[in-house]
Short mmCIF file of C-alpha atoms (C1' of nucleotides) in Angstrom, two decimals:
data_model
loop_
_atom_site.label_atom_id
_atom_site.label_comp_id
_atom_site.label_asym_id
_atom_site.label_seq_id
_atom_site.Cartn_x
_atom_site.Cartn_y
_atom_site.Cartn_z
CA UNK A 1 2.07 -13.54 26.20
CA UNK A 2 5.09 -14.87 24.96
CA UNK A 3 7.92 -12.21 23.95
CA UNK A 4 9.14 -14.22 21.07
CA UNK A 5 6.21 -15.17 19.28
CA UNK A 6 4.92 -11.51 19.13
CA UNK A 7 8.20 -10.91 17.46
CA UNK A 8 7.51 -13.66 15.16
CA UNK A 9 4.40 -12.18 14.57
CA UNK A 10 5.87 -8.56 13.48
CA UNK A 11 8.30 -10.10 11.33
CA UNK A 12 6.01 -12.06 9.67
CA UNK A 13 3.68 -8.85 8.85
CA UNK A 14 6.15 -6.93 7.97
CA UNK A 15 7.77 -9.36 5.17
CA UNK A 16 4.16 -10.16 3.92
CA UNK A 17 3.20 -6.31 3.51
CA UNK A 18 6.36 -5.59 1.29
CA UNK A 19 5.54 -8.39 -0.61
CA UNK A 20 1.93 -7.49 -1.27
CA UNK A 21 3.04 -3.97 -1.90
CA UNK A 22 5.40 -4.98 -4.52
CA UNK A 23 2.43 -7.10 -6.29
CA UNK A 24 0.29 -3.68 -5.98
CA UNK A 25 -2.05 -5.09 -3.76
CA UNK A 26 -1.21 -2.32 -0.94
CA UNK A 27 0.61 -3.58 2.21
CA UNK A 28 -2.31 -3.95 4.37
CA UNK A 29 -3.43 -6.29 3.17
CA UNK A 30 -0.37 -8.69 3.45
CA UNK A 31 0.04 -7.08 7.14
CA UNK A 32 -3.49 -9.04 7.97
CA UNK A 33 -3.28 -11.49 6.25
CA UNK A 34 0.12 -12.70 7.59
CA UNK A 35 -1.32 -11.33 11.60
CA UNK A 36 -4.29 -13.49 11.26
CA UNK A 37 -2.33 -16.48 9.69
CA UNK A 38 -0.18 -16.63 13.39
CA UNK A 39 -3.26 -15.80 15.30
CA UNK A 40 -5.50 -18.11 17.07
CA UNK A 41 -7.56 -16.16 17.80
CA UNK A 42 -10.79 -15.04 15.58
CA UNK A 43 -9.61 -11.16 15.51
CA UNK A 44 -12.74 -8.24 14.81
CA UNK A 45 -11.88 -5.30 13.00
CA UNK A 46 -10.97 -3.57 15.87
CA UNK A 47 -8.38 -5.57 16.64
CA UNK A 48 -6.60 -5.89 13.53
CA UNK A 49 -7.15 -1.69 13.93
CA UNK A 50 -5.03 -1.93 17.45
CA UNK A 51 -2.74 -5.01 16.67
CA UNK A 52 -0.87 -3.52 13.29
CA UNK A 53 -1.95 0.10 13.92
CA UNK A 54 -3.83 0.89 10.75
CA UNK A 55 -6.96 2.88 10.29
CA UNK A 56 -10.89 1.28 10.44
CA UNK A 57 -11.36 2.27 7.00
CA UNK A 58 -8.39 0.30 5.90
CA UNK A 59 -8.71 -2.45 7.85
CA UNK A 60 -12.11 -2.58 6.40
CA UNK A 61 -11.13 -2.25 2.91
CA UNK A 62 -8.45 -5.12 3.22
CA UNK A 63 -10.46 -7.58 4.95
CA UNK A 64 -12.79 -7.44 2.30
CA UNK A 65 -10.68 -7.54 -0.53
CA UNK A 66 -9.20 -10.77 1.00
CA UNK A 67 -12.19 -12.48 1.20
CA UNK A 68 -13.24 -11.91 -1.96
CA UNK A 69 -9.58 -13.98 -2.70
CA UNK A 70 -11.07 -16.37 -0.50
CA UNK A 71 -8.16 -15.87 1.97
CA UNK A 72 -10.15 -14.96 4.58
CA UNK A 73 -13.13 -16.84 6.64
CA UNK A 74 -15.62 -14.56 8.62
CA UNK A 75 -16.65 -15.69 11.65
CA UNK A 76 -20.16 -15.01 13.61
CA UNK A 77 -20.08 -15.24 17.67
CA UNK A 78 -23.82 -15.42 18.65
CA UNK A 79 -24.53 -12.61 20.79
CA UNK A 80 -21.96 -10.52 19.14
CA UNK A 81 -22.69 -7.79 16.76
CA UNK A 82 -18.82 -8.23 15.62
CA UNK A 83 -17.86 -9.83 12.57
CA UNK A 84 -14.13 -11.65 13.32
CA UNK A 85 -11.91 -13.15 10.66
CA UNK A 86 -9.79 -15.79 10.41
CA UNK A 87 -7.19 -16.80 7.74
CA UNK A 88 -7.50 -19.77 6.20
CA UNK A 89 -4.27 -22.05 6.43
CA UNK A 90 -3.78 -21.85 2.73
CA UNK A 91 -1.25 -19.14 2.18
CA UNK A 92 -1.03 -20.41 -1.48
CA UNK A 93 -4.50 -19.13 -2.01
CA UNK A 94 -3.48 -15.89 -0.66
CA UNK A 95 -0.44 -15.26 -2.80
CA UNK A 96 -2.06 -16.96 -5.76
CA UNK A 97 -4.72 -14.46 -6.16
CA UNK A 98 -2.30 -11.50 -4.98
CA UNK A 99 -0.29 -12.34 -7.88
CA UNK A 100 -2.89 -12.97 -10.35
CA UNK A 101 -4.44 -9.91 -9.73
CA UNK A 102 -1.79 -7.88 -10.70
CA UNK A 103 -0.21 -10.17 -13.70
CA UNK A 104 -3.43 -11.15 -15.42
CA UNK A 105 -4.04 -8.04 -16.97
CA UNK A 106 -0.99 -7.54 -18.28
CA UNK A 107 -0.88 -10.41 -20.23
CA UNK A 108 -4.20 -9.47 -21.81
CA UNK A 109 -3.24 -5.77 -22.45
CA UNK A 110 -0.58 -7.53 -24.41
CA UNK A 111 -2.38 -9.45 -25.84
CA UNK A 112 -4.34 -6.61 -27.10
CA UNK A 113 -1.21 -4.80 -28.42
CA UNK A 114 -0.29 -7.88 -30.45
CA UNK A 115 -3.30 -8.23 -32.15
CA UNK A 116 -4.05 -4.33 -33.00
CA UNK A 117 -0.04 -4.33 -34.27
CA UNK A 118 -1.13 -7.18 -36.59
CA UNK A 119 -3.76 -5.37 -37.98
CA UNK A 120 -1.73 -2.22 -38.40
CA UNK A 121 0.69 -3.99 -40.19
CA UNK A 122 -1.53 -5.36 -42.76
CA UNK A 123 -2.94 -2.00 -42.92
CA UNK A 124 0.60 -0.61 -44.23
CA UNK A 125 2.41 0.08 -47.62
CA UNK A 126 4.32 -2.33 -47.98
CA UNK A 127 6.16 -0.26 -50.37
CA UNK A 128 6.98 2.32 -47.78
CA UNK A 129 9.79 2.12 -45.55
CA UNK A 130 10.57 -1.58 -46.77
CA UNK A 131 13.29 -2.29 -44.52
CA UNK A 132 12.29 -0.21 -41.80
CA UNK A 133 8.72 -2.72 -42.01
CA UNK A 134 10.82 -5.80 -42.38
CA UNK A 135 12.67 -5.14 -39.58
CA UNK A 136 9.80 -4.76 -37.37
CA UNK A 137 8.05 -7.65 -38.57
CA UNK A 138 10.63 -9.76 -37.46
CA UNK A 139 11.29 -8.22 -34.01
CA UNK A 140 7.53 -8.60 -33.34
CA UNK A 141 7.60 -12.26 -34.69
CA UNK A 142 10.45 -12.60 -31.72
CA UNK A 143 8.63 -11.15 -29.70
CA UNK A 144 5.20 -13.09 -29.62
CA UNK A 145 7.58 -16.16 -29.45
CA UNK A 146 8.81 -14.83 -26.20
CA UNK A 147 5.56 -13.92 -24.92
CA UNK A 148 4.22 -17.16 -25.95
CA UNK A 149 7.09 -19.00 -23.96
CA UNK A 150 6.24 -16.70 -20.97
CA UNK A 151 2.81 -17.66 -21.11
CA UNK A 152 3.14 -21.12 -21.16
CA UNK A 153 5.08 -21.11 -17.99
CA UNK A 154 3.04 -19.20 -16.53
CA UNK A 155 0.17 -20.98 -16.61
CA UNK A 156 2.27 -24.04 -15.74
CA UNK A 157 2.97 -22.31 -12.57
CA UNK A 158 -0.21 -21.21 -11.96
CA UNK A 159 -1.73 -24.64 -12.15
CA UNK A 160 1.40 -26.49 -10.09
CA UNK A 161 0.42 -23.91 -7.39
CA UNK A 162 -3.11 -24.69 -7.75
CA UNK A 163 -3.12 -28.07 -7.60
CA UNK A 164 -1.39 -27.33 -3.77
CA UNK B 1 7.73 7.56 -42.25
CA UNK B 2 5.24 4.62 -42.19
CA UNK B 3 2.39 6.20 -39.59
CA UNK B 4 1.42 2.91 -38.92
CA UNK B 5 4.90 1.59 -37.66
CA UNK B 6 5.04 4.84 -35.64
CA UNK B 7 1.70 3.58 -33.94
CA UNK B 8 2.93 0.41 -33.69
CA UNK B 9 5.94 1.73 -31.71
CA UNK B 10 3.76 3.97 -29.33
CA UNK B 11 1.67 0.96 -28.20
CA UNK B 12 5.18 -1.36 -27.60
CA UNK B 13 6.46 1.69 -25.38
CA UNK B 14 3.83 1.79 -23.42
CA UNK B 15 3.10 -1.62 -22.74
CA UNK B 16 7.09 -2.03 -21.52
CA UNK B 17 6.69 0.78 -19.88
CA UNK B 18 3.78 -0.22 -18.07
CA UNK B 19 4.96 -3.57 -17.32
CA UNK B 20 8.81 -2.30 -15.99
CA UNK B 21 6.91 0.00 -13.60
CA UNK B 22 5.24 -2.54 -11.97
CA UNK B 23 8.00 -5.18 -11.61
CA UNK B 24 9.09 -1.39 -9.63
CA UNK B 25 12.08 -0.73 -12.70
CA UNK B 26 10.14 2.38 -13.44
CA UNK B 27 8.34 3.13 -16.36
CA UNK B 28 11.05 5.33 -18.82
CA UNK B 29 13.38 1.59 -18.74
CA UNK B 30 10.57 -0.27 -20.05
CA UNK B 31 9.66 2.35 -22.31
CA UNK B 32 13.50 3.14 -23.72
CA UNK B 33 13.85 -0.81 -24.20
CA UNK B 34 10.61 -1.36 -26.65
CA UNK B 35 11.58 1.70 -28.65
CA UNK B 36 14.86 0.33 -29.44
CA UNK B 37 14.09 -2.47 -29.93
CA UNK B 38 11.70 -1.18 -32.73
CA UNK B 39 14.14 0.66 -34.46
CA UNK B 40 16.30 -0.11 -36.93
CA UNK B 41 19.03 2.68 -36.46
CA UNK B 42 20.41 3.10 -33.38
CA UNK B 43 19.60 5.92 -31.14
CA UNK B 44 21.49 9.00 -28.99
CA UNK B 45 19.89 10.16 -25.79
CA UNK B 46 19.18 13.00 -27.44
CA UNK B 47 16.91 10.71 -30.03
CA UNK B 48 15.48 9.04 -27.32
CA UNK B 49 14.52 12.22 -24.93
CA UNK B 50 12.89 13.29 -28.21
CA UNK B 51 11.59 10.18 -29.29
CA UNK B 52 10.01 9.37 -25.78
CA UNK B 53 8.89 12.73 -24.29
CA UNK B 54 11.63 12.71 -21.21
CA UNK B 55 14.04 14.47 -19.52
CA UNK B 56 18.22 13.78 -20.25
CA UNK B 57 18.58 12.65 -16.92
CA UNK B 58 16.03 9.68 -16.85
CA UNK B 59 17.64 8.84 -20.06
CA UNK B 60 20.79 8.45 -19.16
CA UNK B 61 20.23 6.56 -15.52
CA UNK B 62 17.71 4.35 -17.49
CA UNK B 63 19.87 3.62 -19.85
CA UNK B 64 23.00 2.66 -17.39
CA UNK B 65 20.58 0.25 -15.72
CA UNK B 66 19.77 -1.42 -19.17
CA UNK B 67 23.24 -1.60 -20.14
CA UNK B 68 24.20 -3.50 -16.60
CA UNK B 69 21.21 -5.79 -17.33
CA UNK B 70 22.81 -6.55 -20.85
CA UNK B 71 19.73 -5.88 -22.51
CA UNK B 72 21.42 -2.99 -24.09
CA UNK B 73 24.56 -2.80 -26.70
CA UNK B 74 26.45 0.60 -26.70
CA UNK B 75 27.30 1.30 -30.32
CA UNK B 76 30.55 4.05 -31.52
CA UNK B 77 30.12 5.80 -34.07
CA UNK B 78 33.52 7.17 -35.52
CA UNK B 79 33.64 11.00 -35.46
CA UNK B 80 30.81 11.39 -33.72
CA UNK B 81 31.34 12.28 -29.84
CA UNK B 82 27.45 11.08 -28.70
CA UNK B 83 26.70 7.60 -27.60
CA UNK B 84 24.53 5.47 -29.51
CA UNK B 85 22.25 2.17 -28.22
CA UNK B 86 20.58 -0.54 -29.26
CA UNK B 87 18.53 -3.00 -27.90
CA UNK B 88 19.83 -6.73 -28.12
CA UNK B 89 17.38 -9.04 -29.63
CA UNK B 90 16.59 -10.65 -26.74
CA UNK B 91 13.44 -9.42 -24.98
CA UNK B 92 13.81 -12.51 -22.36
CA UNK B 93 17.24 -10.90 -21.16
CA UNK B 94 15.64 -7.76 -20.58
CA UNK B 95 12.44 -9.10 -18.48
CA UNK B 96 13.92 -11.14 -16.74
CA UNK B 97 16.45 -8.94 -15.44
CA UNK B 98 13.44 -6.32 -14.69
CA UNK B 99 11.69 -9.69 -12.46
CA UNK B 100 14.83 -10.91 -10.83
CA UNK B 101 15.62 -7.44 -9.48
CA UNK B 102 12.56 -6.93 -7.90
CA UNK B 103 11.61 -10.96 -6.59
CA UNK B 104 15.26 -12.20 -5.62
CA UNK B 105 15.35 -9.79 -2.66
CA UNK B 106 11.96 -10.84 -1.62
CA UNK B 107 13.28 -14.26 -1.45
CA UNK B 108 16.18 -13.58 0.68
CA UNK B 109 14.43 -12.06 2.99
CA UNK B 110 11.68 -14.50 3.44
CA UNK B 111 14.98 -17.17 4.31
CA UNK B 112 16.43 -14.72 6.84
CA UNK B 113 12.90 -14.33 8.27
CA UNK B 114 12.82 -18.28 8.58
CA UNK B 115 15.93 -18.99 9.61
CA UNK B 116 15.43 -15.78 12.95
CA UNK B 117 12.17 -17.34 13.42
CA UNK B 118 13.57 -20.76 13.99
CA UNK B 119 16.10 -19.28 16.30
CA UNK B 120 13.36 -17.25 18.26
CA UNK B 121 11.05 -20.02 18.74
CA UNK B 122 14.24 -22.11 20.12
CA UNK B 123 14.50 -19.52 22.81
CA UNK B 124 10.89 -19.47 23.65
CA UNK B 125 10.07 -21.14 27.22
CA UNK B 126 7.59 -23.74 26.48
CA UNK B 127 5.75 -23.88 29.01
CA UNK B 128 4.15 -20.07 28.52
CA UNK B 129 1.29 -20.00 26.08
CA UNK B 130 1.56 -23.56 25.18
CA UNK B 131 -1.51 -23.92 23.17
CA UNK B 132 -0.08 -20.87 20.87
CA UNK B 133 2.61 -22.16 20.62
CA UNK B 134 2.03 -24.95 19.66
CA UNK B 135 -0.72 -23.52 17.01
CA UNK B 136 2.34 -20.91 15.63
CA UNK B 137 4.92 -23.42 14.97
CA UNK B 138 2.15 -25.40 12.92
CA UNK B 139 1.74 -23.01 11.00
CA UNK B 140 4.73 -21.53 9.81
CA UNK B 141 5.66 -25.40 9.17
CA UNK B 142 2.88 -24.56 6.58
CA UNK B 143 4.11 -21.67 5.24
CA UNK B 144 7.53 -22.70 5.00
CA UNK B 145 6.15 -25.76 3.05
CA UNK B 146 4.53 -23.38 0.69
CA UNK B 147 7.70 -21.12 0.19
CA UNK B 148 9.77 -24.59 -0.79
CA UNK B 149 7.18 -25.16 -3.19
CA UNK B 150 7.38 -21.61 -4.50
CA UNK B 151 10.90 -21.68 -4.79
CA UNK B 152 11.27 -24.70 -6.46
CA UNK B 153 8.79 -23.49 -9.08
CA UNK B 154 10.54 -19.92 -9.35
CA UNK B 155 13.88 -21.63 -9.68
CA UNK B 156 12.49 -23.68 -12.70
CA UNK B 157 10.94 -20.83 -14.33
CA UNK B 158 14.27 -19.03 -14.37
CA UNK B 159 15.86 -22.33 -15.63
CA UNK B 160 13.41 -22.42 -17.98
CA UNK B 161 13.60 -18.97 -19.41
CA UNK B 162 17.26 -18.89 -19.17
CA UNK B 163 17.83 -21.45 -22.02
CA UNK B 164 15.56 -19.26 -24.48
"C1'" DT C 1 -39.06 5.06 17.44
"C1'" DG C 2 -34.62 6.35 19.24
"C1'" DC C 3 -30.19 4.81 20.64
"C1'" DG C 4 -25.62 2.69 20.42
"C1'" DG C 5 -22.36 -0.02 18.21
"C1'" DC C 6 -20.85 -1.63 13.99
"C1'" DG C 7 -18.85 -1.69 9.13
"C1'" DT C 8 -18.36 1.18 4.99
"C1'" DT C 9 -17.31 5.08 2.11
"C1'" DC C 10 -14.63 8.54 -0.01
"C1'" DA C 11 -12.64 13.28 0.03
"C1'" DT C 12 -8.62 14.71 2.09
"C1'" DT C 13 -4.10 13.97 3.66
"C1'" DA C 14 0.14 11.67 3.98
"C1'" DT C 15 3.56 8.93 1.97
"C1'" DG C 16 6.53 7.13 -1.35
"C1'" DT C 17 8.30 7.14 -6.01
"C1'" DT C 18 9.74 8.96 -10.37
"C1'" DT C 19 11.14 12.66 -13.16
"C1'" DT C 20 13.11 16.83 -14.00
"C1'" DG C 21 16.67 20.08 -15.10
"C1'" DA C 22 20.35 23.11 -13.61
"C1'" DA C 23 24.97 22.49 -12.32
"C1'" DC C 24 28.83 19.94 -12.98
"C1'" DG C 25 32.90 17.17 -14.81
"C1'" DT C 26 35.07 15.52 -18.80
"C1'" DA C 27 36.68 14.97 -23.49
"C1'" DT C 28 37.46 16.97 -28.02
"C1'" DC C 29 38.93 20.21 -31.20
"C1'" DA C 30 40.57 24.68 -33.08
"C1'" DT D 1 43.67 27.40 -23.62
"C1'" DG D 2 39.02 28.40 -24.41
"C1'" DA D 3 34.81 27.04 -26.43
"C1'" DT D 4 31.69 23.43 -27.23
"C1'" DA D 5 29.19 19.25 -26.90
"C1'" DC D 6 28.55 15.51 -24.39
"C1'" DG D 7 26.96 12.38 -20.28
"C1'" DT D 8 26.09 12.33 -15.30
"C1'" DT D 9 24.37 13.67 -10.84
"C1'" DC D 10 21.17 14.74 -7.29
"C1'" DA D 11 18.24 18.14 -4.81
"C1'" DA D 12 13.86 19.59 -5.69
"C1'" DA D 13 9.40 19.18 -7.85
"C1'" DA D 14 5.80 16.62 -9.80
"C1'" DC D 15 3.31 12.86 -9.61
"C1'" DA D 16 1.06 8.56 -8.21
"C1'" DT D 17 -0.54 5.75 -4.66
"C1'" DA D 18 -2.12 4.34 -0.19
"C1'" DA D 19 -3.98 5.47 4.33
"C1'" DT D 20 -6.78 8.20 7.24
"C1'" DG D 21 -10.85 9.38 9.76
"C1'" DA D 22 -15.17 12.02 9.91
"C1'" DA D 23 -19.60 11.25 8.17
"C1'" DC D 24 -22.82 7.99 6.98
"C1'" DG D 25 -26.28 4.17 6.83
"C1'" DC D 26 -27.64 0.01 8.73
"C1'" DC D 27 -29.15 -3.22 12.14
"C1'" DG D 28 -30.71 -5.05 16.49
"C1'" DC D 29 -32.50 -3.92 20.76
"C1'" DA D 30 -35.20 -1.51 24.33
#
DNA sequence: TGCGGCGTTCATTATGTTTTGAACGTATCA
DNA sequence: TGATACGTTCAAAACATAATGAACGCCGCA
């Protein structure tokens, strides 16, 4: 086996782990994902265990959560009480879904905030604190504007990536 | 005090906070950033160890950090030896100082993982492991596709958010 | 029905990250 | 010059998160 395409290989894992990790997804996950991208190969469980020296349970874990992003294919020998995997070319898929995952809920959770604030601000005195309220008012106006803008390109991102 | 603006002001801090943290900025930036930028009169660390439930310390590093990222405007007070902040109006400045910090390194590294793969698969003899060979280059043609695409997006989104 | 090999689970452990706060340096004022 | 009131630093502690691996259940086969 070739010397330089293992190292390939480890670089490759490596950079996709820390960039799963940063999206909260764990770095396992972008450590197979990434191994089974530059493999051939069908790989079992076991050898994604041996290859990037991470536990059964983990590798487990992982190779799940990646196929339910679709990132993953599982593959049945006959005669072979294995399951293997095998990435699917589409490393947009992959990073798509790693990203949603960890953005989506944000945006809702803020969306959430925004609406309970405008309740709460109907709720108020508006003889009480007059400028303090004012002043708030208009900060929030600015920022649902912002978060509006953010949103927009966001899902024009999303869907540029989509469509490939 | 209006209890509903103090409400109002919980649910901002935590929602920054929550959303610094996971761009990795930590939590008490986030959380310093919304509560200024709720309040009308500027604030002392002291105010804002008080305000926010923290420690001096993480106040004052947190603070440096949003002052470098501009998102922050050091006000004097005459006679008065503390410092005082205040948020600037623009929430964009602040986010997207929190994103860039965490995503531009990503980015460099992915090109320095490119360009040493290139190099690597120069060296590699190919007449050993042909097929793999072969199958590897294919595919990081493919993912090097993707990352163009990426980039190009990213860089636009930037663009886009950089000219309010 | 019992056995062996497999994937899964989850309490425990290990790891990494953030926060704290005591100690410190500095500036101000009497 | 000494006392005081700041902001800053960084080793240590607290905390949050991810990984481990022993125990488990399941399935196919003999």
């Amino acid at each position: 086996m070739s010397q330089e395409l293992n190292t390939i290989r480890a670089s490759f894992v490596e950079l996709a782990g820390s960039a799963t990790q940063s999206f909260g997804a764990g770095r396992v996950i972008g450590q197979i994902f990434a191994h089974l991208y530059l493999c051939r190969e069908v790989q079992s469980l076991d050898d994604l265990t041996e290859a990037l020296g991470i536990s059964k349970g983990s590798a487990s874990m992982s190779v799940r959560q990646l196929e339910q992003w679709g990132a993953l294919k599982k593959v049945w020998k006959k005669g072979d009480r294995k399951d293997y995997y095998e990435a699917t070319e589409d490393w947009g898929k992959f990073m798509r879904k790693a990203m949603l995952d960890s953005i989506a809920q944000h945006m809702e959770r803020t969306e959430e905030v925004l609406r309970q604030t405008d309740v709460l601000l109907k709720q108020s005195d508006p003889q009480v604190c007059k400028e303090e309220l004012k002043f708030v008012k208009k900060r929030i106006k600015r920022f649902t504007q912002f978060k509006e803008r953010v949103q927009w390109v966001w899902d024009k991102v999303m869907l540029g990536m989509l469509m490939k």
